[in-house]
Coordinates of C-alpha atoms in Angstrom, one line a residue:
X1 CA 4.1 -12.0 -30.1
X2 CA 0.8 -11.0 -28.6
X3 CA -0.1 -10.2 -24.6
X4 CA -1.5 -13.7 -23.9
X5 CA 1.5 -15.3 -25.6
X6 CA 3.8 -13.3 -23.6
X7 CA 2.0 -14.2 -20.3
X8 CA 2.2 -17.8 -21.0
X9 CA 6.4 -17.3 -21.6
X10 CA 6.5 -15.3 -18.3
X11 CA 4.1 -18.0 -16.5
X12 CA 6.8 -20.7 -18.0
X13 CA 9.5 -18.6 -16.9
X14 CA 7.9 -18.1 -13.3
X15 CA 7.5 -22.0 -12.9
X16 CA 10.9 -22.7 -13.8
X17 CA 12.5 -20.5 -11.5
X18 CA 10.6 -22.0 -9.0
X19 CA 10.9 -25.5 -9.6
X20 CA 15.3 -24.8 -10.0
X21 CA 14.7 -23.3 -6.2
X22 CA 12.6 -26.2 -5.1
X23 CA 15.1 -28.8 -6.5
X24 CA 17.9 -26.9 -4.6
X25 CA 16.3 -27.0 -1.2
X26 CA 14.3 -23.7 -1.0
X27 CA 10.5 -23.2 -1.5
X28 CA 9.6 -20.0 -2.7
X29 CA 6.4 -18.5 -3.8
X30 CA 5.0 -17.2 -7.2
X31 CA 4.7 -14.2 -6.2
X32 CA 8.5 -13.7 -5.0
X33 CA 9.7 -15.1 -8.4
X34 CA 7.5 -12.5 -9.8
X35 CA 9.0 -9.8 -8.3
X36 CA 12.3 -11.2 -8.7
X37 CA 12.0 -11.4 -12.5
X38 CA 10.7 -7.9 -12.8
X39 CA 14.2 -6.3 -10.7
X40 CA 16.5 -8.8 -12.7
X41 CA 15.1 -7.4 -16.1
X42 CA 14.5 -3.8 -15.2
X43 CA 18.2 -3.7 -14.0
X44 CA 20.5 -2.2 -16.6
X45 CA 23.3 -4.3 -15.6
X46 CA 21.9 -7.3 -16.9
X47 CA 21.5 -6.2 -20.3
X48 CA 17.6 -7.3 -21.1
X49 CA 15.8 -5.2 -24.0
X50 CA 12.3 -5.1 -22.7
X51 CA 11.5 -3.9 -26.2
X52 CA 12.5 -7.4 -27.7
X53 CA 11.3 -10.9 -27.8
X54 CA 13.4 -13.3 -25.2
X55 CA 15.2 -15.8 -27.1
X56 CA 16.3 -19.1 -25.5
X57 CA 19.6 -18.1 -24.6
X58 CA 18.1 -14.7 -23.2
X59 CA 15.5 -16.9 -21.0
X60 CA 18.0 -19.4 -19.8
X61 CA 20.3 -16.4 -18.3
X62 CA 17.1 -14.6 -16.8
X63 CA 16.6 -18.1 -15.2
X64 CA 20.1 -18.4 -13.7
X65 CA 20.3 -14.7 -12.8
X66 CA 17.0 -15.3 -10.8
X67 CA 17.9 -18.7 -9.1
X68 CA 21.5 -17.2 -7.9
X69 CA 19.6 -14.5 -6.2
X70 CA 16.8 -16.1 -4.8
X71 CA 19.4 -18.9 -3.5
X72 CA 21.8 -16.3 -1.6
X73 CA 20.1 -16.4 2.0
X74 CA 23.0 -13.8 3.3
X75 CA 21.7 -11.0 1.1
X76 CA 20.1 -8.3 2.7
X77 CA 18.3 -7.1 -0.5
X78 CA 16.8 -10.3 -0.6
X79 CA 15.3 -9.7 2.8
X80 CA 14.3 -6.5 1.9
X81 CA 12.4 -8.0 -1.2
X82 CA 11.0 -10.9 0.6
X83 CA 9.6 -7.8 3.1
X84 CA 8.1 -5.8 0.6
X85 CA 6.1 -8.6 -0.9
X86 CA 5.2 -10.1 2.3
X87 CA 3.7 -6.7 3.7
X88 CA 2.0 -6.2 0.5
X89 CA 0.2 -10.0 0.4
X90 CA -1.0 -9.4 4.0
X91 CA -1.1 -5.8 4.6
X92 CA -4.2 -3.2 3.6
X93 CA -5.3 0.1 4.5
X94 CA -7.7 -0.2 7.5
X95 CA -10.6 1.6 5.1
X96 CA -10.2 -1.2 2.8
X97 CA -9.9 -4.1 5.5
X98 CA -13.2 -2.6 7.3
X99 CA -14.8 -3.2 4.0
X100 CA -12.9 -6.8 3.5
X101 CA -13.8 -8.0 6.4
X102 CA -17.5 -7.2 6.3
X103 CA -18.0 -9.2 2.9
X104 CA -15.5 -11.9 4.4
X105 CA -17.6 -11.6 7.8
X106 CA -21.0 -12.3 5.8
X107 CA -19.6 -15.0 3.9
X108 CA -18.5 -16.6 6.8
X109 CA -21.7 -15.6 8.4
X110 CA -23.8 -17.1 5.9
X111 CA -21.9 -20.4 5.8
X112 CA -22.7 -20.7 9.5
X113 CA -26.4 -19.4 9.7
X114 CA -27.6 -20.3 6.1
X115 CA -28.4 -24.3 7.9
X116 CA -30.4 -22.4 11.0
X117 CA -31.9 -19.6 9.3
X118 CA -33.6 -22.1 6.6
X119 CA -34.8 -24.3 9.1
X120 CA -36.4 -21.3 10.5
X121 CA -38.1 -19.8 7.9
X122 CA -39.3 -23.2 6.0
X123 CA -40.2 -25.0 9.5
X124 CA -43.9 -26.2 9.4
X125 CA -45.3 -26.0 12.7
X126 CA -47.9 -28.9 13.9
X127 CA -47.6 -29.2 17.5
X128 CA -46.5 -27.9 20.6
X129 CA -43.6 -29.5 20.4
X130 CA -42.7 -28.1 17.4
X131 CA -43.4 -24.7 18.4
X132 CA -40.7 -25.2 21.4
X133 CA -38.1 -26.7 18.8
X134 CA -38.5 -23.5 16.8
X135 CA -38.2 -21.5 19.5
X136 CA -35.2 -22.9 20.5
X137 CA -33.4 -22.8 16.9
X138 CA -34.0 -19.2 17.2
X139 CA -32.0 -18.6 20.4
X140 CA -29.1 -20.9 18.5
X141 CA -29.6 -18.2 15.6
X142 CA -29.4 -15.2 17.6
X143 CA -26.1 -16.6 20.0
X144 CA -24.3 -17.8 16.5
X145 CA -25.1 -14.6 14.9
X146 CA -23.9 -12.0 18.1
X147 CA -20.5 -14.1 18.6
X148 CA -21.4 -13.7 22.3
X149 CA -21.3 -17.1 24.4
X150 CA -21.2 -20.7 22.8
X151 CA -24.8 -21.9 21.9
X152 CA -23.9 -25.3 24.0
X153 CA -23.2 -23.6 27.2
X154 CA -26.7 -24.0 29.3
X155 CA -25.9 -20.8 31.0
X156 CA -25.7 -18.8 28.1
X157 CA -28.7 -20.4 26.6
X158 CA -30.6 -19.7 30.0
X159 CA -29.8 -15.9 29.6
X160 CA -29.8 -15.6 25.5
X161 CA -33.5 -17.2 25.7
X162 CA -34.9 -15.0 28.7
X163 CA -33.2 -11.9 26.9
X164 CA -35.7 -13.0 23.6
X165 CA -38.7 -14.0 25.5
X166 CA -38.5 -10.1 27.1
X167 CA -38.9 -9.2 23.5
X168 CA -40.3 -11.9 21.6
X169 CA -42.4 -14.3 23.7
X170 CA -43.2 -17.9 22.1
X171 CA -46.8 -16.6 21.7
X172 CA -46.1 -14.5 19.0
X173 CA -44.4 -17.4 17.0
X174 CA -47.8 -17.6 15.0
X175 CA -47.7 -13.9 13.5
X176 CA -43.9 -14.9 12.5
X177 CA -45.2 -17.9 10.7
X178 CA -47.4 -16.2 8.7
X179 CA -45.1 -13.6 7.1
X180 CA -43.2 -14.1 4.1
X181 CA -39.3 -15.8 4.1
X182 CA -37.9 -12.0 3.7
X183 CA -39.6 -10.4 6.4
X184 CA -39.2 -13.7 8.5
X185 CA -34.8 -13.1 7.8
X186 CA -35.4 -9.6 8.5
X187 CA -37.1 -10.2 11.9
X188 CA -34.0 -12.6 12.9
X189 CA -31.7 -10.2 12.6
X190 CA -33.6 -7.5 14.3
X191 CA -33.8 -9.6 17.3
X192 CA -30.1 -10.6 17.1
X193 CA -29.4 -7.0 17.7
X194 CA -32.0 -6.3 20.2
X195 CA -31.0 -9.5 22.2
X196 CA -27.0 -9.0 22.1
X197 CA -27.9 -5.1 23.6
X198 CA -29.9 -6.4 26.1
X199 CA -27.5 -8.9 27.0
X200 CA -24.7 -6.3 26.7
X201 CA -27.0 -3.9 29.4
X202 CA -27.2 -6.6 31.7
X203 CA -23.7 -7.3 31.6
X204 CA -22.9 -3.8 32.5
X205 CA -25.8 -3.7 35.3
X206 CA -23.8 -6.9 36.4
X207 CA -27.1 -9.0 36.1
X208 CA -26.0 -11.8 33.2
X209 CA -23.4 -11.5 30.7
X210 CA -22.0 -15.2 30.8
X211 CA -19.9 -15.7 28.0
X212 CA -19.1 -11.9 27.2
X213 CA -15.6 -11.4 27.3
X214 CA -14.5 -7.8 28.7
X215 CA -13.6 -6.3 25.4
X216 CA -13.2 -2.6 26.7
X217 CA -10.8 -4.0 29.2
X218 CA -9.0 -6.2 26.7
X219 CA -8.4 -3.3 24.1
X220 CA -7.4 -1.1 26.8
X221 CA -4.5 -3.5 28.1
X222 CA -3.6 -4.6 24.2
X223 CA -3.4 -1.5 22.3
X224 CA -0.6 0.4 24.7
X225 CA 1.4 -3.1 24.8
X226 CA 1.1 -3.6 21.2
X227 CA 2.0 0.8 20.5
X228 CA 5.0 0.0 22.6
X229 CA 6.2 -3.3 21.3
X230 CA 6.0 -1.1 17.9
X231 CA 7.9 1.9 19.2
X232 CA 10.7 -0.1 20.7
X233 CA 10.9 -2.0 17.2
X234 CA 10.9 1.7 15.7
X235 CA 13.5 2.7 17.4
X236 CA 16.0 0.0 16.9
X237 CA 15.7 0.0 13.2
X238 CA 15.9 4.1 13.3
X239 CA 19.1 3.7 15.6
X240 CA 20.5 1.0 13.3
X241 CA 19.7 3.4 9.9
X242 CA 21.8 6.2 11.3
X243 CA 24.6 4.1 12.1
X244 CA 24.5 2.7 8.6
X245 CA 24.2 6.0 7.0
X246 CA 27.2 7.2 9.5
X247 CA 29.1 4.9 8.4
X248 CA 28.2 4.9 4.5
X249 CA 29.0 8.9 4.9
X250 CA 32.4 8.2 6.1
X251 CA 33.1 6.0 3.7
X252 CA 31.9 8.1 0.7
X253 CA 33.9 11.2 2.3
X254 CA 37.4 11.4 0.3
X255 CA 38.8 13.9 2.9
X256 CA 38.4 11.3 5.7
X257 CA 40.6 8.4 5.9
X258 CA 39.2 5.4 7.2
X259 CA 40.3 1.3 8.1
X260 CA 39.3 -1.0 5.4
X261 CA 36.1 -1.8 5.6
X262 CA 35.3 -5.2 6.9
X263 CA 31.9 -5.2 5.2
X264 CA 31.2 -4.5 1.0
X265 CA 30.2 -1.2 0.7
X266 CA 26.9 -2.5 -1.4
X267 CA 26.4 -4.7 1.5
X268 CA 26.0 -1.8 3.8
X269 CA 24.1 -0.2 1.4
X270 CA 21.4 -3.1 1.4
X271 CA 21.8 -3.6 5.3
X272 CA 20.7 0.5 5.4
X273 CA 17.7 -0.2 2.7
X274 CA 16.5 -3.4 4.8
X275 CA 16.4 -1.3 8.1
X276 CA 14.7 1.9 6.0
X277 CA 12.2 -0.3 4.8
X278 CA 11.6 -2.0 7.8
X279 CA 11.3 1.3 9.9
X280 CA 8.2 2.7 7.1
X281 CA 6.7 -0.4 7.5
X282 CA 6.6 0.3 11.4
X283 CA 5.0 3.8 10.9
X284 CA 2.7 2.6 8.7
X285 CA 1.5 -0.3 11.3
X286 CA 1.8 2.2 14.0
X287 CA -0.3 4.9 12.6
X288 CA -2.9 2.5 12.2
X289 CA -3.0 1.2 15.8
X290 CA -2.9 4.7 16.7
X291 CA -6.3 5.2 14.7
X292 CA -7.4 1.9 16.3
X293 CA -6.9 3.5 20.0
X294 CA -8.8 6.5 18.9
X295 CA -11.6 4.8 17.4
X296 CA -11.7 2.3 20.2
X297 CA -11.8 5.6 22.6
X298 CA -15.0 7.0 20.6
X299 CA -16.6 3.8 20.6
X300 CA -16.2 3.1 24.7
X301 CA -17.2 6.9 25.1
X302 CA -20.2 6.1 23.2
X303 CA -21.0 2.6 24.3
X304 CA -20.7 4.3 28.0
X305 CA -23.0 7.4 26.9
X306 CA -25.5 4.8 25.3
X307 CA -25.5 2.6 28.7
X308 CA -26.4 5.8 31.0
X309 CA -29.1 6.6 28.9
X310 CA -30.7 3.1 29.1
X311 CA -30.5 3.4 33.1
X312 CA -32.1 6.5 32.9
X313 CA -34.8 5.2 30.8
X314 CA -35.3 1.6 32.7
X315 CA -34.7 3.4 35.8
X316 CA -37.5 1.9 38.2
X317 CA -40.0 1.3 35.6
X318 CA -41.7 -2.3 35.2
X319 CA -42.6 -1.3 31.3
X320 CA -41.0 0.8 28.9
X321 CA -42.0 1.4 25.4
X322 CA -40.4 -0.5 22.9
X323 CA -39.7 2.4 20.6
X324 CA -37.4 4.1 23.3
X325 CA -35.5 1.1 24.3
X326 CA -35.2 -0.9 21.1
X327 CA -33.0 1.9 19.4
X328 CA -30.6 1.8 22.2
X329 CA -30.1 -1.9 22.6
X330 CA -29.2 -1.8 18.5
X331 CA -26.9 0.9 19.1
X332 CA -25.1 -0.8 21.9
X333 CA -24.8 -4.2 19.5
X334 CA -23.5 -1.8 16.5
X335 CA -21.0 -0.6 19.3
X336 CA -19.7 -3.7 20.3
X337 CA -19.1 -5.1 17.2
X338 CA -16.9 -2.3 16.3
X339 CA -14.7 -3.3 19.6
X340 CA -14.8 -6.5 17.9
X341 CA -13.4 -5.4 14.5
X342 CA -11.1 -3.0 16.4
X343 CA -9.5 -6.3 18.4
X344 CA -9.7 -8.3 15.2
X345 CA -7.5 -5.6 13.4
X346 CA -5.3 -4.9 16.5
X347 CA -4.1 -8.6 16.3
X348 CA -3.5 -8.5 12.5
X349 CA -1.3 -5.7 12.8
X350 CA 0.5 -7.1 15.8
X351 CA 0.9 -10.2 13.4
X352 CA 2.3 -8.3 10.6
X353 CA 4.9 -6.5 13.1
X354 CA 6.4 -10.0 14.3
X355 CA 6.6 -11.5 11.4
X356 CA 8.7 -8.9 9.8
X357 CA 11.6 -9.4 12.2
X358 CA 13.0 -12.5 10.5
X359 CA 13.4 -10.2 7.4
X360 CA 16.2 -8.2 9.2
X361 CA 18.2 -11.5 10.0
X362 CA 20.6 -11.1 7.0
X363 CA 21.6 -7.3 7.5
X364 CA 21.8 -8.0 11.4
X365 CA 24.9 -10.7 10.9
X366 CA 27.1 -8.1 9.0
X367 CA 28.4 -6.5 12.3
X368 CA 28.4 -8.1 15.8
X369 CA 26.4 -6.5 18.0
X370 CA 27.7 -2.8 18.8
X371 CA 30.3 -3.5 16.8
X372 CA 29.5 -0.5 14.4
X373 CA 28.0 1.8 17.2
X374 CA 31.7 1.2 18.9
X375 CA 33.7 2.0 15.1
X376 CA 31.7 5.1 14.9
X377 CA 31.9 6.4 18.1
X378 CA 30.2 10.1 18.6
X379 CA 29.8 10.4 15.2
X380 CA 26.5 9.0 15.2
X381 CA 24.2 11.9 13.2
X382 CA 20.8 10.9 14.2
X383 CA 17.2 12.9 13.4
X384 CA 16.9 15.5 15.8
X385 CA 20.4 16.8 15.3
X386 CA 19.7 16.6 11.7
X387 CA 16.7 18.8 11.8
X388 CA 18.9 21.0 13.7
X389 CA 21.4 21.8 10.9
X390 CA 18.6 21.7 8.2
X391 CA 16.2 24.0 9.8
X392 CA 15.6 27.5 7.3
X393 CA 16.7 31.1 7.6
X394 CA 14.2 33.3 5.9
X395 CA 15.2 37.0 5.0
X396 CA 13.2 40.1 4.0
X397 CA 15.1 40.1 0.5
X398 CA 14.6 36.3 -0.6
X399 CA 10.8 36.0 1.1
X400 CA 7.6 37.2 -0.5
X401 CA 5.2 38.4 1.8
X402 CA 7.7 38.7 4.6
X403 CA 5.7 40.8 7.1
X404 CA 2.8 38.3 7.2
X405 CA 4.3 35.3 8.5
X406 CA 2.5 33.9 11.4
X407 CA 5.3 34.5 13.8
X408 CA 5.5 32.2 17.0
X409 CA 4.7 33.6 20.5
X410 CA 3.2 36.6 18.9
X411 CA 6.6 38.2 18.0
X412 CA 8.1 37.7 21.0
X413 CA 11.7 36.3 21.7
X414 CA 11.8 32.8 22.9
X415 CA 15.0 32.7 24.0
X416 CA 14.5 36.2 26.0
X417 CA 11.6 34.5 27.7
X418 CA 13.8 31.3 28.6
X419 CA 16.8 33.1 29.5
X420 CA 15.7 36.2 31.7
X421 CA 12.9 34.1 33.7
X422 CA 9.9 35.1 31.5
X423 CA 10.8 38.8 30.4
X424 CA 8.7 39.6 27.5
X425 CA 10.7 41.3 24.8
X426 CA 9.5 41.8 21.3
X427 CA 11.4 40.5 18.4
X428 CA 13.1 41.8 15.5
X429 CA 12.1 40.3 11.9
X430 CA 15.0 42.4 10.2
X431 CA 17.7 39.7 11.7
X432 CA 16.2 36.9 10.3
X433 CA 13.0 34.5 10.8
X434 CA 13.9 30.6 11.6
X435 CA 11.7 28.5 10.1
X436 CA 11.5 24.9 12.1
X437 CA 9.4 22.2 11.6
X438 CA 6.7 24.3 9.5
X439 CA 6.5 27.5 12.1
X440 CA 8.2 30.8 12.4
X441 CA 10.3 32.1 15.3
X442 CA 11.8 35.5 15.6
X443 CA 14.6 36.9 17.8
X444 CA 15.5 40.3 19.9
X445 CA 19.5 40.1 18.8
X446 CA 21.5 37.7 16.7
X447 CA 23.2 35.8 19.7
X448 CA 19.7 35.1 20.7
X449 CA 18.7 34.1 17.1
X450 CA 22.2 31.6 17.1
X451 CA 21.4 30.4 20.6
X452 CA 17.8 29.4 19.9
X453 CA 19.0 27.9 16.6
X454 CA 21.3 25.5 17.8
X455 CA 18.7 24.1 20.0
X456 CA 15.0 24.7 19.1
X457 CA 13.5 21.8 20.2
X458 CA 14.5 22.2 23.8
X459 CA 14.1 25.9 23.9
X460 CA 10.2 25.7 22.4
X461 CA 9.6 22.6 25.5
X462 CA 11.4 25.6 27.9
X463 CA 8.7 28.4 26.8
X464 CA 5.5 25.5 27.3
X465 CA 7.2 25.2 30.8
X466 CA 7.1 28.8 31.0
X467 CA 3.5 29.1 30.1
X468 CA 2.4 26.2 32.0
X469 CA 4.0 28.5 35.5
X470 CA 1.7 31.6 34.1
X471 CA -1.2 30.4 32.2
X472 CA -1.9 33.8 30.8
X473 CA 1.0 33.5 28.5
X474 CA -1.0 30.5 26.9
X475 CA -3.2 33.2 25.3
X476 CA -0.7 36.2 25.1
X477 CA 1.9 34.0 23.1
X478 CA -1.1 31.9 21.5
X479 CA 0.3 28.3 22.3
X480 CA -2.9 26.9 21.7
X481 CA -1.7 23.9 19.8
X482 CA 0.8 22.6 22.6
X483 CA -2.4 23.4 25.0
X484 CA -5.6 21.8 23.4
X485 CA -7.9 22.5 26.1
X486 CA -7.9 26.0 25.4
X487 CA -10.1 28.1 22.8
X488 CA -8.0 30.5 21.0
X489 CA -9.3 33.8 20.4
X490 CA -9.4 33.9 16.2
X491 CA -12.1 30.9 16.8
X492 CA -13.9 33.1 19.2
X493 CA -14.1 35.9 17.1
X494 CA -13.2 34.8 13.6
X495 CA -12.5 36.8 10.7
X496 CA -10.5 39.1 12.3
X497 CA -6.9 37.8 10.9
X498 CA -5.9 36.3 7.8
X499 CA -2.8 34.6 7.4
X500 CA -1.2 34.4 4.1
X501 CA 1.3 32.0 3.5
X502 CA 4.9 33.1 2.7
X503 CA 5.9 32.5 -0.8
X504 CA 10.0 31.5 -0.7
X505 CA 11.9 32.4 -4.2
X506 CA 13.4 29.3 -5.3
X507 CA 14.0 27.5 -9.2
X508 CA 12.1 25.0 -10.2
X509 CA 11.0 22.6 -13.2
X510 CA 8.8 19.7 -13.8
X511 CA 7.8 17.4 -16.6
X512 CA 4.8 15.5 -17.1
X513 CA 5.0 12.0 -18.5
X514 CA 3.5 11.6 -22.3
X515 CA 1.6 8.2 -21.5
X516 CA 1.2 7.5 -17.6
X517 CA -0.7 4.5 -18.4
X518 CA -0.1 1.4 -20.9
X519 CA -3.0 1.8 -23.8
X520 CA -5.0 -1.1 -24.3
X521 CA -8.0 -1.0 -26.6
X522 CA -9.7 -3.8 -27.3
X523 CA -11.4 -3.5 -30.8
X524 CA -14.5 -6.3 -29.9
X525 CA -15.5 -4.3 -27.1
X526 CA -19.0 -3.1 -27.4
X527 CA -20.7 -1.0 -24.3
X528 CA -24.4 -1.1 -25.5
X529 CA -26.2 -3.5 -24.1
X530 CA -28.8 -3.8 -26.7
X531 CA -25.6 -4.4 -29.2
X532 CA -25.0 -7.1 -27.6
X533 CA -28.3 -8.6 -27.3
X534 CA -28.7 -8.4 -30.8
X535 CA -25.3 -10.3 -31.7
X536 CA -26.4 -12.9 -29.5
X537 CA -29.9 -13.6 -30.5
X538 CA -28.2 -13.7 -34.4
X539 CA -25.9 -16.3 -33.2
X540 CA -28.4 -18.0 -31.3
X541 CA -30.9 -18.2 -34.9
X542 CA -27.6 -19.0 -36.6
X543 CA -27.5 -22.7 -34.7
X544 CA -30.8 -23.4 -36.2
X545 CA -30.5 -22.5 -39.7
X546 CA -29.0 -24.7 -42.5
X547 CA -28.0 -24.0 -46.2
X548 CA -29.7 -25.8 -48.8
X549 CA -29.4 -26.4 -52.7
X550 CA -31.4 -28.3 -55.7
X551 CA -31.5 -29.4 -58.5
X552 CA -34.6 -30.1 -60.9
X553 CA -35.2 -31.9 -63.7
X554 CA -35.1 -28.9 -66.5
X555 CA -31.9 -27.6 -64.7
X556 CA -29.7 -31.0 -64.7
X557 CA -26.6 -30.6 -66.7
X558 CA -27.3 -27.5 -67.6
X559 CA -25.5 -24.2 -67.4
X560 CA -24.3 -21.2 -69.1
X561 CA -20.4 -21.2 -70.5
X562 CA -18.8 -18.0 -72.1
X563 CA -15.0 -18.2 -73.7
X564 CA -13.1 -15.8 -75.3
X565 CA -10.4 -16.8 -77.9
X566 CA -7.7 -14.5 -79.6
X567 CA -6.5 -14.7 -83.3
X568 CA -3.0 -15.8 -84.5
X569 CA -0.7 -13.3 -85.7
X570 CA 2.5 -13.7 -87.3
X571 CA 5.3 -12.2 -84.9
X572 CA 9.2 -12.0 -86.3
X573 CA 12.4 -11.7 -83.9
X574 CA 15.7 -11.6 -84.6
X575 CA 18.7 -13.2 -82.6
X576 CA 22.0 -12.0 -81.5
X577 CA 25.1 -12.7 -83.2
X578 CA 28.1 -14.2 -82.3
X579 CA 31.3 -12.3 -82.1
X580 CA 34.7 -12.5 -80.4
X581 CA 37.8 -10.4 -79.6
X582 CA 41.6 -10.7 -78.9
X583 CA 43.6 -8.4 -77.0
X584 CA 47.3 -8.3 -75.8
X585 CA 48.4 -9.2 -72.5
X586 CA 50.1 -6.2 -71.0
X587 CA 54.0 -6.9 -70.1
X588 CA 56.1 -4.4 -68.6
X589 CA 59.9 -5.0 -67.7
X590 CA 61.5 -2.9 -65.1
X591 CA 65.5 -2.8 -65.1
X592 CA 68.0 -1.7 -62.4
X593 CA 66.2 -2.2 -59.3
X594 CA 68.9 -4.7 -58.2
X595 CA 71.4 -1.3 -58.3
X596 CA 74.8 -1.1 -59.5
X597 CA 78.3 0.1 -58.6
X598 CA 76.9 3.6 -58.3
X599 CA 75.2 4.4 -55.0
X600 CA 72.0 5.9 -56.5
X601 CA 70.1 3.3 -58.3
X602 CA 68.4 4.1 -61.6
X603 CA 65.1 2.1 -63.0
X604 CA 64.2 1.4 -66.2
X605 CA 61.0 0.7 -67.1
X606 CA 60.4 -0.9 -70.6
X607 CA 56.7 -1.7 -71.9
X608 CA 57.1 -5.0 -74.3
X609 CA 53.0 -5.3 -74.6
X610 CA 52.2 -6.3 -78.3
X611 CA 50.4 -3.8 -80.4
X612 CA 46.7 -4.6 -81.5
X613 CA 47.8 -4.8 -85.0
X614 CA 50.3 -7.8 -84.5

């Protein structure tokens, strides 16, 4: 089966599944159906051979399995798949979103601006009224492009007109009309940026800004609110995940006696996958919101700096060279456009977070509120506790470059520092080095090591508090990462230290797949543009060519013929002779099988077959 035929079969299967689900009252997207078809085919329990062409029975079985799974509305697994499909269809990375939004923005903007721009660039002014009408169209174009205010609001139009007149009076329309169309469009875009910057500057100076929202204030309120909502949802999902994890560990532990589970084990696993997927998506969204907050802070700082420079430039001056102020106005417009983009992105992320909530419905019905937590009691191990149990101890015998480990606190025992009110006691690396969160800690005694290792995060926080009370400890203990405002010595005197990353001994193995990607070689592909042109010209020429044939009076009914004959030969052959034979029929007689008066049986075998000679 060719690739095109296979794709056609798959499309028909997807369409059939969607129609059957619709007939049962459930509308499903083709993307979800395609996802489910792939999942069912790849499941080894369904016994589909991907290397063999599907028969009618296989197709019917595939359709029935997919419909059953798509109709199971109480399945957390189905909710997880729906969540994945939704997130994949609606979420895109920050970088890709900005690239796509610019393309989309340009298309939408062009659809709105092209009619107005064409009227401006193609206008033929003859009277004074025509000039005034053209100027009003330029004001409308500036307002539409900036998106700051409505072109139907009188106050906004007056403000935009005043700003435009300050940089492009009506007396310059004659020069504008003498330009070619491309230069006219470029000047319109430049005027839009400058007028937008002037209006933003007037708003900051409280001399205008009608119809312009206080975008920085809105973002400063929206970002913390969105972050708080996401963190709250994330905390709930993580709590549920650890409850399901602890319950599964309890059920799967053969040494622990548990009551009969009211929920099937497989359903609990599906619920765990569901909340873990929700947690992962929330972390992605939260990371984007944090980046959004950082970008907004940067844009606001640059906006405020540029406003300050403009005030200094235009302060108490009646006339300012355009070369000095126009770049500032253009920069203000760009920074404001960046804030608008961040606002749109924040709204999209917030909507995605809210739309993920319905995909938790099935798992939330497995256990009533608080039931699972009441069953587990104090046995729920959360992230912090598991991190403590997974801390790694490095010893001189098993770690290369042990003497070059970058020890925290400059080799001082953190436990002694906390427990003995700031006493600086050097640690003893031969006891062992604790690796916790990719950092290395050394201690003065085994007891100190064990105590610190049982609650590392708590002692680390206490050391930071001690350093706050005695600021000189910040440099002494090298706590620069916890106190980012302090510059570490190595940055001031670079090249004095070289930290070698420790090499922990361990056994590992890797394997690389032979063919990572499916090969798809198109024999008819041609990379050479000139070769493609040659073929196109050849085909075009063939369309105008016709094949003709004709005969003359001399060649009519004349042609050369050649034949070859074979001479007859006398041939003889010999036929077979008829013959027959008769063989005797074998006959054997066995006597004495029924026994007799004696206890033992004596059998007599007599051959009664006649001889061949008879």
